[in-house]
Amino acid sequence: MSLKIALLTRSSRPSGAQMAWRLLQAGHQLTVFVEKRSRAITGGRKGRLILTLIKLGPGFLFGRLAETFKIRTHFYLRKWLGQRFRSPVFWSIEELALHYALRMYWVADHNGQDAQRLLEEMKPDIGVLTNTRRIRAPILAIPRLGFFNLHLSALPLYAGLDSIFWALYHGEKEIGVTVHAVVPELDRGAIVLQRKIPVHFLDTEESLYDRALWLGTALMARAVKQIEEGNAQFVPQDETKASYFSWPSALDRARLRKRQKAEKAQAGKETSRVLHIITRMTRGGAQENTLATVAYLKKLGYDVLLITGPSWSREGEILTQALEEGLPVMILTELVREIRPVSDVKALCKLIRYIKGARVSLVHTHTSKAGLLGRLAAMLCKVPLIIHTPHGHIFHSYFSPPKEKIFLLLERLAAAWCHALIALTESEKNEHLAVQVGTTDMWHVIPSGVNEKKFTEFSGETLRQLRHKLGIPEQAKIVAFVGRFAPVKGPRFFVEAMPPILKEYSRAHFLMVGDGEDLSFLEQRVMDLGVSAHVSWAGQTEQVAPYFALMDMLVVPSLNEGMGRVIVEAGFYAKPVIGSKVGGIPDIIEHHQTGWLVTPRNEQEIARAVLCLLADEAKGRRLGAALEAKVLAEYTEDCMVRKIESLYCKLNHENYR
């Protein structure tokens, strides 16, 4: 059973929502104690507003008021519009409670008698703090394993208030994120986890806060897991290096703004830069390819920056990985996947400002939404080189026909702003050319690469333990689906194929790895078909390699697919793959040569293919071995990033000759 966690936070601030979301995603039992702080600036005391204005300056005050307005607006839009408000981001704990079944208590003071009584009744295992005042010793003593706090600095440096500001003020080249045990002395408890975040040329206090909060909440969830498993390490702080700061004055803020303006002006004259722009860094082929490319370019010495939107997702995210690897990232909160005109205009204006704020020589955009906004901003700023990788297309199976026609017209227009377009497969290139997106000379085929080093061998004992954990019988043959549970990925057709497969082959067992908006529907459909005893749900996982090693075959029933990254991953373990005859899948799967192709939306063909491979294991081994040889030769991450960098050099040479 997971730990019982008490989260102490304040209302109307983003940190509480993000921390609660992280802990819920990790599967913990969460109770939230919210201190009523709707008047975040004034604190409810008469005259406090004027004192704040005088001491901290109008910029700070108006910034907080603007943030409060945005947070409350977002809350009421979600409350009034319900499911029609499709934003994946939650800006306050109140807003998160509209979507998640949170157990919440509102208290006047976290140190008050009501809060103490409620906590004693709950008997939490762990307490977590974010955006709170100093907590008194009697409250700290209640959780069995203590309280833990997220502090946005590299403790023992910059304890106290506004730590990111003071790090920038003192010219630090990186800031810190620390999860530490809470003791009565402010920010002085033993460190459990700590990471550093580099400061780049576009950074402000707000942009660093967004990154630090994202990484910090991920670290808190990891720290809780380590504490639960009994392997957390507690490192005492070095008091000789400790520093403490309070609120900066209006004069302090003015000095920092003046210095940053001068530094940015000088930086823009010295260096040419490469920007990669993508809507979100959730777990998926487009995102993992983008991350690998940015990391490779940084290793080669490019001054590269990744601009991405919020990455809240049930399917998992890799933004945390990018931050932990020290990659230069900017989180653009207005850059969202959904169509939201106001946010889209704001995102476009910020992209233009970012591109103008530095000497950008190349903008490389990814996926549809980021591709449209990023290419428009780059074109308006007259960037010398503009490249776009669509990672598939959205011309069918994603939206209604009218929307698809609009996106097609926009893609044709945006292609004219590009110097090059990258397709993952020849089929993807030809599909775009068939609908007049780009010209033949603009398109370059660079297959999506997968890091084969992540797909290592697993011992028989490890796989037996995984099989037991999933409840799969020892003699069962495992037929798997790995991916996002969304209509475009076609998992429902795999589910519909289960009964006819079991009718002919009773030892078949079906493994579903992933998460997504169709999860509830699929679970219910499995029950309605009477096959739930033969289906295991693995959920979302960061480590998919063991599941590929365990399965006997993979089914990829997509309706639209740029390439099919999971096919490559299955190939590393020489597993036979059954895939839909759509998009770039036929470029990897040659029918009866490197796999088995089926008609999309056809559960009967899926069932026949599965039964054939279950009956003829030798054929399955031949198909798997042939697929393995193909992916190792053409679809590795190293091969992909070298081709992309080579294209950059070629285009640069052509542009300046």
Short mmCIF file of C-alpha atoms in Angstrom, two decimals, residues 139-379:
data_model
loop_
_atom_site.label_atom_id
_atom_site.label_comp_id
_atom_site.label_asym_id
_atom_site.label_seq_id
_atom_site.Cartn_x
_atom_site.Cartn_y
_atom_site.Cartn_z
CA ILE A 139 3.00 20.15 13.41
CA LEU A 140 6.35 18.87 12.13
CA ALA A 141 6.27 16.03 14.67
CA ILE A 142 2.97 14.53 13.43
CA PRO A 143 3.94 12.57 10.24
CA ARG A 144 5.57 9.23 11.03
CA LEU A 145 8.45 9.85 8.59
CA GLY A 146 8.60 13.62 8.92
CA PHE A 147 7.94 16.60 6.66
CA PHE A 148 9.79 17.35 3.40
CA ASN A 149 10.03 20.64 1.55
CA LEU A 150 10.82 21.74 -2.00
CA HIS A 151 13.19 24.71 -2.05
CA LEU A 152 14.23 26.34 -5.32
CA SER A 153 17.92 26.79 -4.63
CA ALA A 154 21.03 24.67 -4.17
CA LEU A 155 20.93 24.57 -0.39
CA PRO A 156 22.67 25.56 1.80
CA LEU A 157 22.99 28.50 -0.62
CA TYR A 158 20.13 30.99 -0.92
CA ALA A 159 17.91 29.79 1.89
CA GLY A 160 14.93 31.96 2.69
CA LEU A 161 12.80 33.99 0.29
CA ASP A 162 12.94 34.63 -3.47
CA SER A 163 15.95 32.36 -3.95
CA ILE A 164 15.87 32.43 -7.77
CA PHE A 165 15.99 36.21 -7.82
CA TRP A 166 19.02 36.30 -5.54
CA ALA A 167 20.85 33.67 -7.59
CA LEU A 168 20.35 35.82 -10.71
CA TYR A 169 21.24 38.97 -8.80
CA HIS A 170 24.60 37.48 -7.81
CA GLY A 171 25.35 36.35 -11.35
CA GLU A 172 25.03 32.60 -10.82
CA LYS A 173 25.30 30.52 -14.00
CA GLU A 174 22.98 27.88 -12.57
CA ILE A 175 20.27 27.62 -9.95
CA GLY A 176 19.40 24.69 -7.75
CA VAL A 177 16.39 22.60 -6.81
CA THR A 178 16.42 20.83 -3.43
CA VAL A 179 14.16 18.36 -1.64
CA HIS A 180 15.07 18.41 2.05
CA ALA A 181 13.79 17.26 5.41
CA VAL A 182 12.05 19.99 7.39
CA VAL A 183 13.42 21.07 10.77
CA PRO A 184 12.44 24.07 12.93
CA GLU A 185 15.36 26.10 11.47
CA LEU A 186 14.34 27.56 8.09
CA ASP A 187 15.63 25.53 5.07
CA ARG A 188 18.30 23.76 7.12
CA GLY A 189 17.16 20.13 7.10
CA ALA A 190 19.14 17.27 5.54
CA ILE A 191 19.13 17.13 1.73
CA VAL A 192 17.40 14.14 0.10
CA LEU A 193 17.73 15.10 -3.58
CA GLN A 194 19.27 18.07 -5.35
CA ARG A 195 19.78 19.08 -8.99
CA LYS A 196 21.17 22.09 -10.86
CA ILE A 197 19.55 23.99 -13.74
CA PRO A 198 21.73 26.07 -16.10
CA VAL A 199 20.78 29.70 -16.70
CA HIS A 200 20.60 30.55 -20.42
CA PHE A 201 20.51 33.75 -22.44
CA LEU A 202 16.70 34.19 -22.48
CA ASP A 203 16.10 33.39 -18.82
CA THR A 204 14.11 35.52 -16.43
CA GLU A 205 13.10 34.86 -12.85
CA GLU A 206 9.72 33.60 -14.12
CA SER A 207 11.16 31.20 -16.72
CA LEU A 208 13.57 29.71 -14.19
CA TYR A 209 10.73 29.30 -11.70
CA ASP A 210 8.71 27.32 -14.26
CA ARG A 211 11.61 24.94 -14.91
CA ALA A 212 12.62 24.64 -11.27
CA LEU A 213 9.05 23.87 -10.19
CA TRP A 214 8.66 21.22 -12.89
CA LEU A 215 11.91 19.50 -11.97
CA GLY A 216 11.39 20.01 -8.24
CA THR A 217 7.96 18.38 -8.10
CA ALA A 218 9.36 15.40 -10.03
CA LEU A 219 12.20 15.16 -7.50
CA MET A 220 9.72 15.27 -4.62
CA ALA A 221 7.77 12.33 -6.07
CA ARG A 222 11.05 10.45 -6.52
CA ALA A 223 12.16 11.29 -2.96
CA VAL A 224 8.87 10.01 -1.54
CA LYS A 225 9.36 6.75 -3.45
CA GLN A 226 12.90 6.39 -2.09
CA ILE A 227 11.67 7.02 1.44
CA GLU A 228 8.90 4.46 0.96
CA GLU A 229 11.43 1.88 -0.27
CA GLY A 230 13.85 2.69 2.55
CA ASN A 231 16.77 3.72 0.33
CA ALA A 232 16.68 7.51 0.64
CA GLN A 233 19.96 9.20 1.56
CA PHE A 234 19.93 12.16 3.96
CA VAL A 235 22.93 14.46 3.52
CA PRO A 236 23.45 17.12 6.22
CA GLN A 237 23.92 20.65 4.92
CA ASP A 238 27.32 22.31 5.17
CA GLU A 239 26.55 25.21 7.48
CA THR A 240 29.81 26.97 6.58
CA LYS A 241 28.42 27.60 3.06
CA ALA A 242 24.95 28.68 4.16
CA SER A 243 23.43 31.95 3.04
CA TYR A 244 20.01 33.44 3.79
CA PHE A 245 18.03 36.13 1.97
CA SER A 246 14.71 37.93 2.44
CA TRP A 247 12.54 39.82 -0.06
CA PRO A 248 14.52 41.99 -2.51
CA SER A 249 13.72 45.67 -2.64
CA ALA A 250 12.40 47.58 -5.64
CA LEU A 251 15.94 48.95 -6.12
CA ASP A 252 17.42 45.44 -6.15
CA ARG A 253 14.96 44.42 -8.88
CA ALA A 254 15.70 47.50 -10.94
CA ARG A 255 19.44 46.79 -10.79
CA LEU A 256 18.93 43.22 -11.99
CA ARG A 257 16.69 44.30 -14.88
CA LYS A 258 19.23 46.84 -16.04
CA ARG A 259 22.10 44.35 -15.95
CA GLN A 260 20.12 41.61 -17.72
CA LYS A 261 19.13 44.00 -20.50
CA ALA A 262 22.77 44.89 -21.13
CA GLU A 263 23.86 41.23 -21.01
CA LYS A 264 21.19 40.16 -23.52
CA ALA A 265 22.12 42.93 -25.91
CA GLN A 266 25.77 41.85 -25.79
CA ALA A 267 24.92 38.14 -26.08
CA GLY A 268 22.82 38.81 -29.19
CA LYS A 269 25.88 40.27 -30.95
CA GLU A 270 28.26 37.47 -30.09
CA THR A 271 26.62 34.15 -30.88
CA SER A 272 24.43 32.48 -33.48
CA ARG A 273 21.88 30.12 -32.02
CA VAL A 274 19.65 27.20 -32.92
CA LEU A 275 16.10 27.01 -31.56
CA HIS A 276 14.05 23.80 -31.46
CA ILE A 277 10.33 24.36 -30.86
CA ILE A 278 7.82 21.63 -29.92
CA THR A 279 4.43 21.84 -28.22
CA ARG A 280 5.14 19.51 -25.31
CA MET A 281 7.72 17.02 -24.06
CA THR A 282 5.43 14.12 -23.25
CA ARG A 283 6.56 10.56 -23.84
CA GLY A 284 6.47 9.83 -27.57
CA GLY A 285 8.58 9.45 -30.69
CA ALA A 286 8.54 13.12 -31.74
CA GLN A 287 9.57 14.30 -28.29
CA GLU A 288 12.28 11.69 -27.76
CA ASN A 289 13.77 12.44 -31.19
CA THR A 290 13.77 16.18 -30.42
CA LEU A 291 15.43 15.59 -27.06
CA ALA A 292 18.12 13.40 -28.64
CA THR A 293 18.80 15.99 -31.34
CA VAL A 294 19.13 18.88 -28.88
CA ALA A 295 21.46 16.82 -26.66
CA TYR A 296 23.63 15.86 -29.64
CA LEU A 297 23.87 19.44 -30.92
CA LYS A 298 24.82 20.67 -27.44
CA LYS A 299 27.52 18.00 -27.29
CA LEU A 300 28.91 19.25 -30.62
CA GLY A 301 29.13 22.79 -29.26
CA TYR A 302 26.01 24.34 -30.80
CA ASP A 303 24.38 27.12 -28.80
CA VAL A 304 21.00 25.38 -28.83
CA LEU A 305 17.76 26.04 -26.95
CA LEU A 306 14.62 23.91 -26.72
CA ILE A 307 11.36 25.85 -26.40
CA THR A 308 8.39 23.75 -25.31
CA GLY A 309 5.01 24.08 -23.68
CA PRO A 310 3.67 22.53 -20.46
CA SER A 311 4.04 18.75 -20.40
CA TRP A 312 1.22 17.63 -18.10
CA SER A 313 0.10 14.26 -19.43
CA ARG A 314 -1.25 10.88 -18.33
CA GLU A 315 1.07 9.26 -20.87
CA GLY A 316 4.23 10.38 -19.06
CA GLU A 317 6.74 13.12 -19.82
CA ILE A 318 10.42 13.51 -20.65
CA LEU A 319 10.77 17.21 -19.83
CA THR A 320 12.18 16.17 -16.44
CA GLN A 321 14.82 14.09 -18.23
CA ALA A 322 15.82 17.08 -20.37
CA LEU A 323 16.20 19.25 -17.27
CA GLU A 324 18.16 16.62 -15.35
CA GLU A 325 20.54 16.26 -18.29
CA GLY A 326 21.24 19.99 -18.08
CA LEU A 327 19.83 20.80 -21.50
CA PRO A 328 18.88 24.44 -22.15
CA VAL A 329 15.07 24.57 -22.04
CA MET A 330 12.46 27.32 -22.03
CA ILE A 331 8.91 26.41 -20.93
CA LEU A 332 6.48 28.61 -22.85
CA THR A 333 3.27 28.23 -20.81
CA GLU A 334 1.05 29.56 -23.63
CA LEU A 335 2.29 26.96 -26.13
CA VAL A 336 -0.37 24.25 -25.81
CA ARG A 337 -1.48 21.45 -28.11
CA GLU A 338 -5.15 22.47 -28.10
CA ILE A 339 -6.53 25.27 -30.30
CA ARG A 340 -6.85 28.29 -27.99
CA PRO A 341 -6.76 31.58 -29.94
CA VAL A 342 -5.79 33.85 -27.04
CA SER A 343 -2.98 31.58 -25.85
CA ASP A 344 -1.86 30.98 -29.44
CA VAL A 345 -1.48 34.71 -30.10
CA LYS A 346 0.43 35.14 -26.83
CA ALA A 347 2.70 32.21 -27.72
CA LEU A 348 3.39 33.70 -31.16
CA CYS A 349 4.28 37.09 -29.67
CA LYS A 350 6.63 35.49 -27.14
CA LEU A 351 8.31 33.37 -29.81
CA ILE A 352 8.91 36.51 -31.87
CA ARG A 353 10.38 38.23 -28.81
CA TYR A 354 12.63 35.26 -28.03
CA ILE A 355 13.90 34.99 -31.60
CA LYS A 356 14.56 38.72 -31.76
CA GLY A 357 16.23 38.58 -28.34
CA ALA A 358 19.16 36.62 -29.72
CA ARG A 359 20.97 36.13 -33.01
CA VAL A 360 19.09 33.02 -34.14
CA SER A 361 20.51 31.42 -37.26
CA LEU A 362 18.24 28.36 -37.43
CA VAL A 363 14.77 27.50 -36.17
CA HIS A 364 13.74 23.83 -36.25
CA THR A 365 10.08 23.19 -35.42
CA HIS A 366 8.34 19.90 -34.61
CA THR A 367 4.71 18.70 -34.88
CA SER A 368 1.75 20.64 -36.19
CA LYS A 369 0.86 23.36 -33.66
CA ALA A 370 4.42 24.31 -32.72
CA GLY A 371 5.32 24.05 -36.40
CA LEU A 372 2.75 26.63 -37.46
CA LEU A 373 3.48 29.15 -34.69
CA GLY A 374 7.25 28.60 -34.74
CA ARG A 375 7.60 28.89 -38.52
CA LEU A 376 5.43 32.01 -38.61
CA ALA A 377 7.52 33.65 -35.89
CA ALA A 378 10.77 32.66 -37.63
CA MET A 379 9.52 33.94 -40.99
#
